[in-house]
């Protein structure tokens, strides 16, 4: 009896792997001896490698076959390299199609990503153990890290792994040297795709495994036909909104957000995902003192855009503080924290919100209508996540319809518009792009960001506490004595 694991099922029903069946057909056409990419024997070090192709020929063949531009052909060729259908012979870690004399080779179909067998950790451990024997302990840093981790996790099986690696190493020594070199390149290309170095993008990150085939045809029962008939009947009904109005709204939205869409307009100073320069993220971080002009222009689009940007929310809070209405934003944030926070903290947070914002004579009492106040206070007897929805919606609409437009006309916003940065666009050469890849800084840990946010919330809560004037007067008297 074969015991199937969740990962085995996921290999059959990968969400993003359906397109690779068409890629397979394309790669087979590329390897056609008559009409495919022309290959030749190439001497690499002291070994002659058969059927070697270069990046320039691959790019020209894709442009001719698919009738696309050079940029589109290079993007498609890079996808073929990233998925492991074509692998570089010299710089095996650079999974990009370089349109020059860089040498490539087609991967054998056994190592294509559409195969049903999964890339298991024990297979990778045997491969690393065999390389460790052949290289006499001189593995690459990322391979050595994987090797140490697998040795720690699979310690009970390690004798079996070493035995298998030794047998495979002895069997490989009996092969001819060109065959050994080709097989080593194929295996290394396979594992660099399925077990990439840390902080490296992998094309095999396809999301969660599925236990049900999404492409399977649904069995037509009476209930399925009845539900389909009801759905189609409702779809034929006339919409409440005219198509002309919908199209006008779409055009207006696209026109308004055109400069803020990185797919339509090149980000300034550069796209960090392409140039590996993190200056764009630094200029748009939540803790920056002076934001960019593009960010400030986005705040004007809507109130939701303003409070969705952490830096814009800070600027809006500064305006509310000068307007002596900071309690509205404080209540909105407290309600959001209660809605999305831990369930165990709901009673404590509800009591704090009642004492701070809703209780008669509260230090930061909010001005809402009596009906909403009554419903909210009554619901706080048995608090839950959504008990503050009515009051929160009232405060949100109040800030959206009144406070937001006063903020746009205020000196706070006008001063920020004058001081906003306009970064100059970056133009990197190929050498500078490679240097950016080598000098790429590690990203900020989400844990550190979460800790920073918690510290800022704690500091804001301390600053928002009501001031006891009597205690301050008594303290001043003691100091004078």
Coordinates of C-alpha atoms in Angstrom, one line a residue:
X1 CA 0.0 0.0 0.0
X2 CA 1.3 3.4 -0.9
X3 CA 1.0 6.1 1.7
X4 CA 0.5 9.5 0.0
X5 CA 1.5 12.6 1.9
X6 CA 0.1 16.1 1.6
X7 CA 3.1 17.2 -0.4
X8 CA 2.6 14.4 -2.9
X9 CA -1.0 15.6 -3.5
X10 CA 0.3 19.2 -3.8
X11 CA 2.6 18.2 -6.6
X12 CA -0.4 17.2 -8.7
X13 CA -2.5 20.2 -7.9
X14 CA -0.1 23.1 -7.9
X15 CA -1.9 26.4 -8.3
X16 CA 0.8 28.0 -10.5
X17 CA 2.1 25.0 -12.4
X18 CA -0.6 24.6 -15.1
X19 CA 1.2 27.0 -17.4
X20 CA 4.4 24.9 -17.4
X21 CA 2.8 22.3 -19.5
X22 CA 2.7 24.8 -22.4
X23 CA 6.3 25.8 -21.5
X24 CA 7.3 22.1 -21.9
X25 CA 6.1 22.1 -25.5
X26 CA 8.0 25.3 -26.2
X27 CA 11.2 23.9 -24.7
X28 CA 10.9 20.7 -26.8
X29 CA 10.6 22.9 -29.9
X30 CA 13.8 24.8 -28.9
X31 CA 15.7 21.5 -28.8
X32 CA 14.6 20.4 -32.3
X33 CA 17.8 19.5 -34.3
X34 CA 16.5 21.3 -37.5
X35 CA 14.4 24.3 -36.4
X36 CA 15.5 24.7 -32.8
X37 CA 18.4 26.7 -31.2
X38 CA 21.7 25.6 -32.7
X39 CA 24.1 24.1 -30.2
X40 CA 27.7 23.0 -30.4
X41 CA 30.4 21.3 -28.4
X42 CA 32.2 23.7 -26.1
X43 CA 35.4 23.2 -24.1
X44 CA 34.9 24.1 -20.5
X45 CA 38.2 24.1 -18.5
X46 CA 39.6 20.8 -19.8
X47 CA 36.3 19.0 -20.6
X48 CA 34.3 19.2 -23.8
X49 CA 30.6 19.7 -23.0
X50 CA 28.1 18.7 -25.8
X51 CA 25.1 20.7 -27.0
X52 CA 26.1 24.1 -25.5
X53 CA 24.1 27.2 -26.5
X54 CA 24.7 30.9 -25.8
X55 CA 22.3 33.5 -24.5
X56 CA 22.3 35.6 -27.7
X57 CA 21.1 32.7 -29.8
X58 CA 18.4 31.8 -27.3
X59 CA 17.1 35.4 -27.3
X60 CA 17.1 35.7 -31.1
X61 CA 15.3 32.4 -31.5
X62 CA 12.6 33.4 -29.0
X63 CA 12.1 36.8 -30.8
X64 CA 11.8 35.0 -34.2
X65 CA 9.5 32.2 -32.9
X66 CA 7.1 34.2 -30.7
X67 CA 7.3 37.5 -32.7
X68 CA 7.8 39.6 -29.6
X69 CA 10.1 42.5 -28.6
X70 CA 13.6 41.9 -27.3
X71 CA 12.6 42.9 -23.7
X72 CA 9.7 40.5 -23.7
X73 CA 11.9 37.7 -25.1
X74 CA 14.5 38.3 -22.4
X75 CA 11.8 38.2 -19.7
X76 CA 10.5 34.9 -21.1
X77 CA 14.1 33.5 -21.4
X78 CA 14.8 34.5 -17.8
X79 CA 11.6 32.6 -16.7
X80 CA 12.9 29.5 -18.5
X81 CA 16.2 29.8 -16.6
X82 CA 14.5 30.6 -13.3
X83 CA 12.3 27.5 -13.6
X84 CA 15.3 25.3 -14.5
X85 CA 14.5 24.5 -18.1
X86 CA 17.8 26.1 -19.2
X87 CA 20.8 26.4 -16.8
X88 CA 24.0 28.4 -17.0
X89 CA 27.3 26.5 -17.2
X90 CA 29.6 29.1 -15.6
X91 CA 27.8 31.3 -13.0
X92 CA 25.2 28.8 -11.8
X93 CA 23.7 31.1 -9.2
X94 CA 22.8 33.8 -11.7
X95 CA 19.4 32.5 -12.9
X96 CA 19.0 35.2 -15.5
X97 CA 19.2 35.0 -19.3
X98 CA 22.1 37.2 -20.3
X99 CA 21.9 38.1 -24.1
X100 CA 25.6 37.7 -24.9
X101 CA 28.1 34.8 -25.3
X102 CA 27.2 33.4 -21.8
X103 CA 27.0 29.6 -22.1
X104 CA 23.8 27.7 -21.3
X105 CA 22.5 24.2 -21.7
X106 CA 19.1 22.5 -21.8
X107 CA 18.1 20.7 -18.6
X108 CA 17.2 17.0 -19.0
X109 CA 13.4 16.3 -18.7
X110 CA 14.0 14.2 -15.6
X111 CA 14.8 17.5 -13.7
X112 CA 11.9 19.6 -15.1
X113 CA 9.7 21.1 -12.4
X114 CA 6.5 19.5 -13.7
X115 CA 7.7 16.0 -12.6
X116 CA 5.4 14.3 -10.1
X117 CA 8.1 13.4 -7.6
X118 CA 8.7 16.2 -5.1
X119 CA 12.1 17.6 -4.1
X120 CA 12.5 15.9 -0.7
X121 CA 15.0 17.0 2.0
X122 CA 16.5 13.5 2.1
X123 CA 17.4 13.7 -1.6
X124 CA 19.0 17.1 -1.0
X125 CA 20.9 15.7 1.9
X126 CA 22.3 12.8 -0.2
X127 CA 23.3 15.3 -2.9
X128 CA 25.1 17.6 -0.4
X129 CA 26.8 14.6 1.2
X130 CA 28.1 13.4 -2.1
X131 CA 29.3 16.9 -3.0
X132 CA 31.0 17.1 0.4
X133 CA 32.8 13.8 -0.3
X134 CA 33.9 14.9 -3.8
X135 CA 34.9 18.5 -2.8
X136 CA 36.5 17.2 0.5
X137 CA 34.5 19.5 2.7
X138 CA 34.8 22.6 0.5
X139 CA 31.1 23.4 -0.1
X140 CA 29.8 26.8 -0.9
X141 CA 28.6 28.9 2.2
X142 CA 24.9 28.5 1.5
X143 CA 25.4 24.7 0.8
X144 CA 27.4 24.3 4.0
X145 CA 24.6 26.0 5.9
X146 CA 22.0 23.7 4.4
X147 CA 24.3 20.7 5.1
X148 CA 24.6 21.6 8.7
X149 CA 20.9 22.1 9.2
X150 CA 20.0 18.8 7.5
X151 CA 22.7 17.0 9.5
X152 CA 21.0 18.3 12.7
X153 CA 17.5 17.5 11.6
X154 CA 18.2 14.1 10.1
X155 CA 20.8 12.9 12.6
X156 CA 19.1 9.4 13.1
X157 CA 19.2 8.8 9.3
X158 CA 22.6 10.3 8.6
X159 CA 24.5 7.0 8.4
X160 CA 22.1 5.9 5.7
X161 CA 22.5 9.2 3.9
X162 CA 26.3 9.0 3.9
X163 CA 26.1 5.4 2.7
X164 CA 23.9 6.3 -0.2
X165 CA 26.1 9.3 -1.1
X166 CA 29.2 7.1 -1.0
X167 CA 27.6 4.5 -3.3
X168 CA 26.5 7.2 -5.8
X169 CA 29.9 8.8 -5.7
X170 CA 31.6 5.5 -6.5
X171 CA 29.1 4.8 -9.3
X172 CA 29.7 8.3 -10.8
X173 CA 33.5 7.7 -10.9
X174 CA 32.9 4.9 -13.3
X175 CA 31.3 7.2 -15.8
X176 CA 33.2 9.1 -18.5
X177 CA 34.4 12.5 -17.5
X178 CA 32.2 14.5 -19.8
X179 CA 29.1 12.6 -18.6
X180 CA 30.2 13.3 -15.0
X181 CA 30.5 17.0 -15.6
X182 CA 27.2 17.2 -17.4
X183 CA 25.3 15.3 -14.7
X184 CA 26.9 17.4 -12.0
X185 CA 25.8 20.6 -13.8
X186 CA 22.3 19.2 -14.2
X187 CA 21.9 18.3 -10.5
X188 CA 23.4 21.6 -9.3
X189 CA 21.0 23.5 -11.6
X190 CA 18.1 21.5 -10.2
X191 CA 18.9 22.1 -6.6
X192 CA 19.7 25.8 -7.1
X193 CA 16.1 26.2 -8.2
X194 CA 14.5 24.0 -5.6
X195 CA 16.8 24.9 -2.6
X196 CA 18.1 28.4 -3.4
X197 CA 20.4 30.4 -1.1
X198 CA 18.8 32.5 1.6
X199 CA 17.3 35.9 0.8
X200 CA 17.0 34.7 -2.9
X201 CA 13.8 34.7 -4.9
X202 CA 12.7 31.2 -6.0
X203 CA 10.4 30.6 -8.9
X204 CA 9.1 27.5 -7.2
X205 CA 7.3 29.5 -4.4
X206 CA 3.8 28.7 -5.6
X207 CA 1.7 29.1 -2.5
X208 CA -0.2 26.5 -0.5
X209 CA -0.7 22.9 -1.7
X210 CA -4.2 21.9 -2.8
X211 CA -5.8 18.6 -2.1
X212 CA -8.4 19.0 -4.8
X213 CA -7.7 19.4 -8.5
X214 CA -9.0 22.9 -9.4
X215 CA -9.1 21.8 -13.1
X216 CA -11.4 18.8 -12.5
X217 CA -14.8 19.0 -14.2
X218 CA -17.7 19.3 -11.8
X219 CA -20.3 16.5 -11.9
X220 CA -23.5 17.9 -13.4
X221 CA -26.2 17.0 -10.9
X222 CA -29.7 18.5 -10.6
X223 CA -28.7 20.8 -7.9
X224 CA -25.7 22.1 -9.8
X225 CA -27.8 22.8 -12.9
X226 CA -30.5 24.6 -10.7
X227 CA -27.9 26.8 -9.1
X228 CA -26.3 27.7 -12.4
X229 CA -29.7 28.6 -13.9
X230 CA -30.5 30.9 -10.9
X231 CA -27.1 32.6 -11.2
X232 CA -27.4 33.1 -15.0
X233 CA -31.0 34.5 -14.6
X234 CA -29.8 37.0 -12.0
X235 CA -26.8 38.0 -14.2
X236 CA -29.2 38.8 -17.1
X237 CA -31.1 41.3 -14.9
X238 CA -30.5 44.9 -15.7
X239 CA -27.8 46.5 -13.5
X240 CA -28.7 49.4 -11.3
X241 CA -25.7 51.4 -12.6
X242 CA -25.4 52.3 -16.3
X243 CA -22.3 51.0 -18.1
X244 CA -21.4 54.5 -19.2
X245 CA -21.2 55.6 -15.6
X246 CA -19.1 52.6 -14.6
X247 CA -16.7 53.2 -17.5
X248 CA -16.4 56.9 -16.6
X249 CA -15.6 56.0 -13.0
X250 CA -13.0 53.5 -14.2
X251 CA -11.3 56.1 -16.4
X252 CA -11.4 58.7 -13.7
X253 CA -9.8 56.3 -11.2
X254 CA -7.0 55.2 -13.6
X255 CA -6.3 58.8 -14.6
X256 CA -6.1 59.8 -10.9
X257 CA -3.9 57.0 -9.8
X258 CA -1.7 56.8 -13.0
X259 CA 1.3 58.4 -11.4
X260 CA 1.1 56.2 -8.3
X261 CA 0.9 52.9 -10.2
X262 CA 4.4 51.3 -10.6
X263 CA 3.2 49.3 -13.6
X264 CA 2.2 52.4 -15.5
X265 CA 4.8 54.9 -14.2
X266 CA 8.4 54.1 -13.4
X267 CA 8.9 54.5 -9.6
X268 CA 11.3 57.3 -8.5
X269 CA 14.2 57.1 -7.8
X270 CA 14.1 53.4 -9.1
X271 CA 12.2 50.2 -8.7
X272 CA 14.0 48.3 -5.9
X273 CA 12.8 44.9 -7.2
X274 CA 14.7 45.5 -10.5
X275 CA 17.7 47.6 -9.4
X276 CA 18.3 46.1 -5.9
X277 CA 18.6 49.6 -4.6
X278 CA 16.6 50.1 -1.4
X279 CA 16.5 54.0 -1.5
X280 CA 12.9 53.9 -2.6
X281 CA 11.9 52.0 0.5
X282 CA 14.0 54.3 2.7
X283 CA 12.4 57.4 1.3
X284 CA 8.9 55.9 1.8
X285 CA 9.4 54.3 5.2
X286 CA 7.0 55.0 8.0
X287 CA 9.7 56.7 10.2
X288 CA 11.0 59.2 7.5
X289 CA 11.0 62.8 8.6
X290 CA 10.2 64.4 5.2
X291 CA 8.1 62.3 2.8
X292 CA 8.3 62.4 -1.0
X293 CA 6.2 64.7 -3.1
X294 CA 4.4 61.7 -4.6
X295 CA 3.3 60.4 -1.2
X296 CA 2.0 63.9 -0.2
X297 CA 0.1 64.1 -3.5
X298 CA -1.5 60.7 -2.7
X299 CA -2.8 61.9 0.6
X300 CA -5.0 64.4 -1.2
X301 CA -6.8 61.7 -3.2
X302 CA -9.0 60.5 -0.3
X303 CA -9.1 60.4 3.5
X304 CA -8.5 56.7 3.4
X305 CA -5.3 57.2 1.4
X306 CA -4.2 59.6 4.1
X307 CA -4.7 57.4 7.1
X308 CA -3.5 54.3 5.3
X309 CA -0.1 55.8 5.0
X310 CA 1.7 55.8 8.4
X311 CA 3.5 59.0 7.6
X312 CA 0.3 60.7 6.5
X313 CA -1.4 59.6 9.7
X314 CA 1.4 61.2 11.7
X315 CA 0.9 64.5 9.8
X316 CA -2.9 64.3 10.2
X317 CA -2.5 63.8 14.0
X318 CA -0.3 66.9 14.2
X319 CA -3.1 68.9 12.6
X320 CA -5.7 67.4 14.9
X321 CA -3.6 68.3 17.9
X322 CA -3.5 71.9 16.8
X323 CA -7.2 71.8 16.3
X324 CA -7.8 70.3 19.8
X325 CA -9.6 67.3 18.3
X326 CA -7.0 64.6 18.6
X327 CA -9.4 62.4 20.6
X328 CA -11.3 61.5 17.4
X329 CA -8.2 59.8 15.8
X330 CA -7.2 58.3 19.1
X331 CA -10.7 56.7 19.5
X332 CA -10.6 55.4 15.9
X333 CA -7.2 53.8 16.5
X334 CA -8.3 52.3 19.8
X335 CA -11.4 50.8 18.1
X336 CA -9.2 49.3 15.3
X337 CA -6.8 47.8 17.9
X338 CA -9.7 46.3 19.7
X339 CA -11.2 44.8 16.5
X340 CA -8.0 43.2 15.3
X341 CA -6.2 42.6 18.6
X342 CA -6.2 39.5 20.8
X343 CA -9.5 38.2 22.0
X344 CA -8.2 37.9 25.6
X345 CA -7.6 41.6 25.8
X346 CA -11.1 42.7 24.6
X347 CA -12.5 43.2 28.2
X348 CA -9.6 45.3 29.3
X349 CA -9.5 47.4 26.1
X350 CA -13.3 47.9 26.2
X351 CA -13.1 49.2 29.8
X352 CA -10.2 51.5 28.9
X353 CA -12.1 52.9 25.9
X354 CA -15.2 53.5 28.0
X355 CA -13.3 55.3 30.7
X356 CA -11.2 57.4 28.3
X357 CA -13.7 58.3 25.5
X358 CA -17.3 57.4 26.3
X359 CA -17.8 57.9 30.1
X360 CA -19.4 61.2 31.1
X361 CA -16.6 63.5 32.1
X362 CA -14.0 61.3 30.4
X363 CA -10.6 63.0 29.8
X364 CA -10.9 62.5 26.0
X365 CA -14.7 62.5 25.6
X366 CA -15.8 62.2 21.9
X367 CA -18.8 64.1 20.5
X368 CA -21.2 61.6 18.9
X369 CA -25.0 61.6 18.8
X370 CA -27.0 60.3 21.7
X371 CA -28.5 57.3 19.9
X372 CA -25.1 56.0 18.8
X373 CA -23.6 56.7 22.3
X374 CA -26.5 54.7 24.0
X375 CA -26.1 51.7 21.7
X376 CA -22.3 51.7 22.2
X377 CA -22.4 51.9 26.0
X378 CA -25.1 49.3 26.1
X379 CA -23.0 46.9 24.0
X380 CA -20.0 47.4 26.2
X381 CA -21.8 45.4 28.9
X382 CA -20.9 42.3 27.0
X383 CA -18.0 43.5 24.8
X384 CA -17.0 41.9 21.5
X385 CA -14.8 42.8 18.6
X386 CA -17.5 44.8 16.7
X387 CA -19.2 46.5 19.5
X388 CA -17.7 49.9 18.6
X389 CA -18.6 49.8 14.9
X390 CA -21.4 52.3 15.1
X391 CA -19.3 54.9 17.0
X392 CA -16.2 54.2 14.9
X393 CA -18.2 54.8 11.7
X394 CA -19.6 58.0 13.0
X395 CA -16.2 59.3 13.9
X396 CA -14.7 58.2 10.6
X397 CA -17.4 60.0 8.6
X398 CA -17.0 63.1 10.7
X399 CA -13.2 63.2 10.0
X400 CA -13.8 62.4 6.3
X401 CA -16.4 65.0 5.6
X402 CA -15.2 67.8 7.7
X403 CA -11.7 67.5 9.3
X404 CA -10.1 66.1 6.2
X405 CA -10.9 69.1 4.0
X406 CA -9.9 71.5 6.7
X407 CA -6.6 69.6 6.9
X408 CA -6.0 70.1 3.2
X409 CA -6.4 73.9 3.6
X410 CA -4.3 74.1 6.8
X411 CA -0.7 75.4 7.1
X412 CA 0.4 72.0 8.3
X413 CA -0.4 70.4 4.9
X414 CA 0.8 73.3 2.8
X415 CA 4.1 73.4 4.7
X416 CA 4.5 69.6 4.1
X417 CA 3.9 70.1 0.4
X418 CA 6.7 72.7 0.2
X419 CA 9.2 70.5 2.1
X420 CA 8.3 67.3 0.3
X421 CA 11.3 65.6 -1.5
X422 CA 11.5 65.1 -5.2
X423 CA 14.2 62.4 -5.7
X424 CA 16.1 62.3 -8.9
X425 CA 15.6 59.1 -11.0
X426 CA 18.5 56.6 -11.0
X427 CA 20.0 55.3 -14.2
X428 CA 22.2 52.3 -13.4
X429 CA 24.6 50.6 -15.8
X430 CA 24.8 46.8 -16.0
X431 CA 28.0 46.9 -13.9
X432 CA 26.2 49.0 -11.2
X433 CA 23.3 46.6 -11.2
X434 CA 25.6 43.6 -10.5
X435 CA 27.3 45.6 -7.8
X436 CA 23.8 46.3 -6.2
X437 CA 23.1 42.6 -6.2
X438 CA 26.4 41.9 -4.4
X439 CA 26.0 44.7 -1.9
X440 CA 22.3 44.1 -1.3
X441 CA 21.4 44.8 2.3
X442 CA 19.2 42.4 4.3
X443 CA 15.6 43.6 4.7
X444 CA 14.3 44.9 8.0
X445 CA 12.9 42.1 10.2
X446 CA 9.1 42.2 10.6
X447 CA 9.7 41.4 14.3
X448 CA 11.7 44.6 14.7
X449 CA 9.1 46.6 12.9
X450 CA 6.4 45.1 15.2
X451 CA 8.5 46.0 18.3
X452 CA 9.0 49.5 17.0
X453 CA 5.2 49.9 16.4
X454 CA 4.5 48.6 19.9
X455 CA 7.0 51.1 21.5
X456 CA 5.4 53.9 19.5
X457 CA 1.9 52.9 20.7
X458 CA 3.1 52.7 24.3
X459 CA 4.7 56.2 24.0
X460 CA 1.6 57.6 22.5
X461 CA -0.6 56.1 25.2
X462 CA 1.6 57.6 27.9
X463 CA 1.5 61.0 26.2
X464 CA -2.3 60.8 25.9
X465 CA -3.0 60.2 29.6
X466 CA -5.0 62.9 31.3
X467 CA -3.0 65.4 33.3
X468 CA -3.8 65.7 37.0
X469 CA -3.4 69.4 37.6
X470 CA -3.8 69.1 41.4
X471 CA -1.0 66.6 41.6
X472 CA 1.3 68.9 39.5
X473 CA 0.5 71.8 41.8
X474 CA 1.2 69.8 44.9
X475 CA 4.5 68.6 43.4
X476 CA 5.6 72.2 42.6
X477 CA 4.8 73.2 46.2
X478 CA 7.0 70.4 47.6
X479 CA 9.8 71.4 45.2
X480 CA 9.7 75.0 46.4
X481 CA 9.8 73.9 50.1

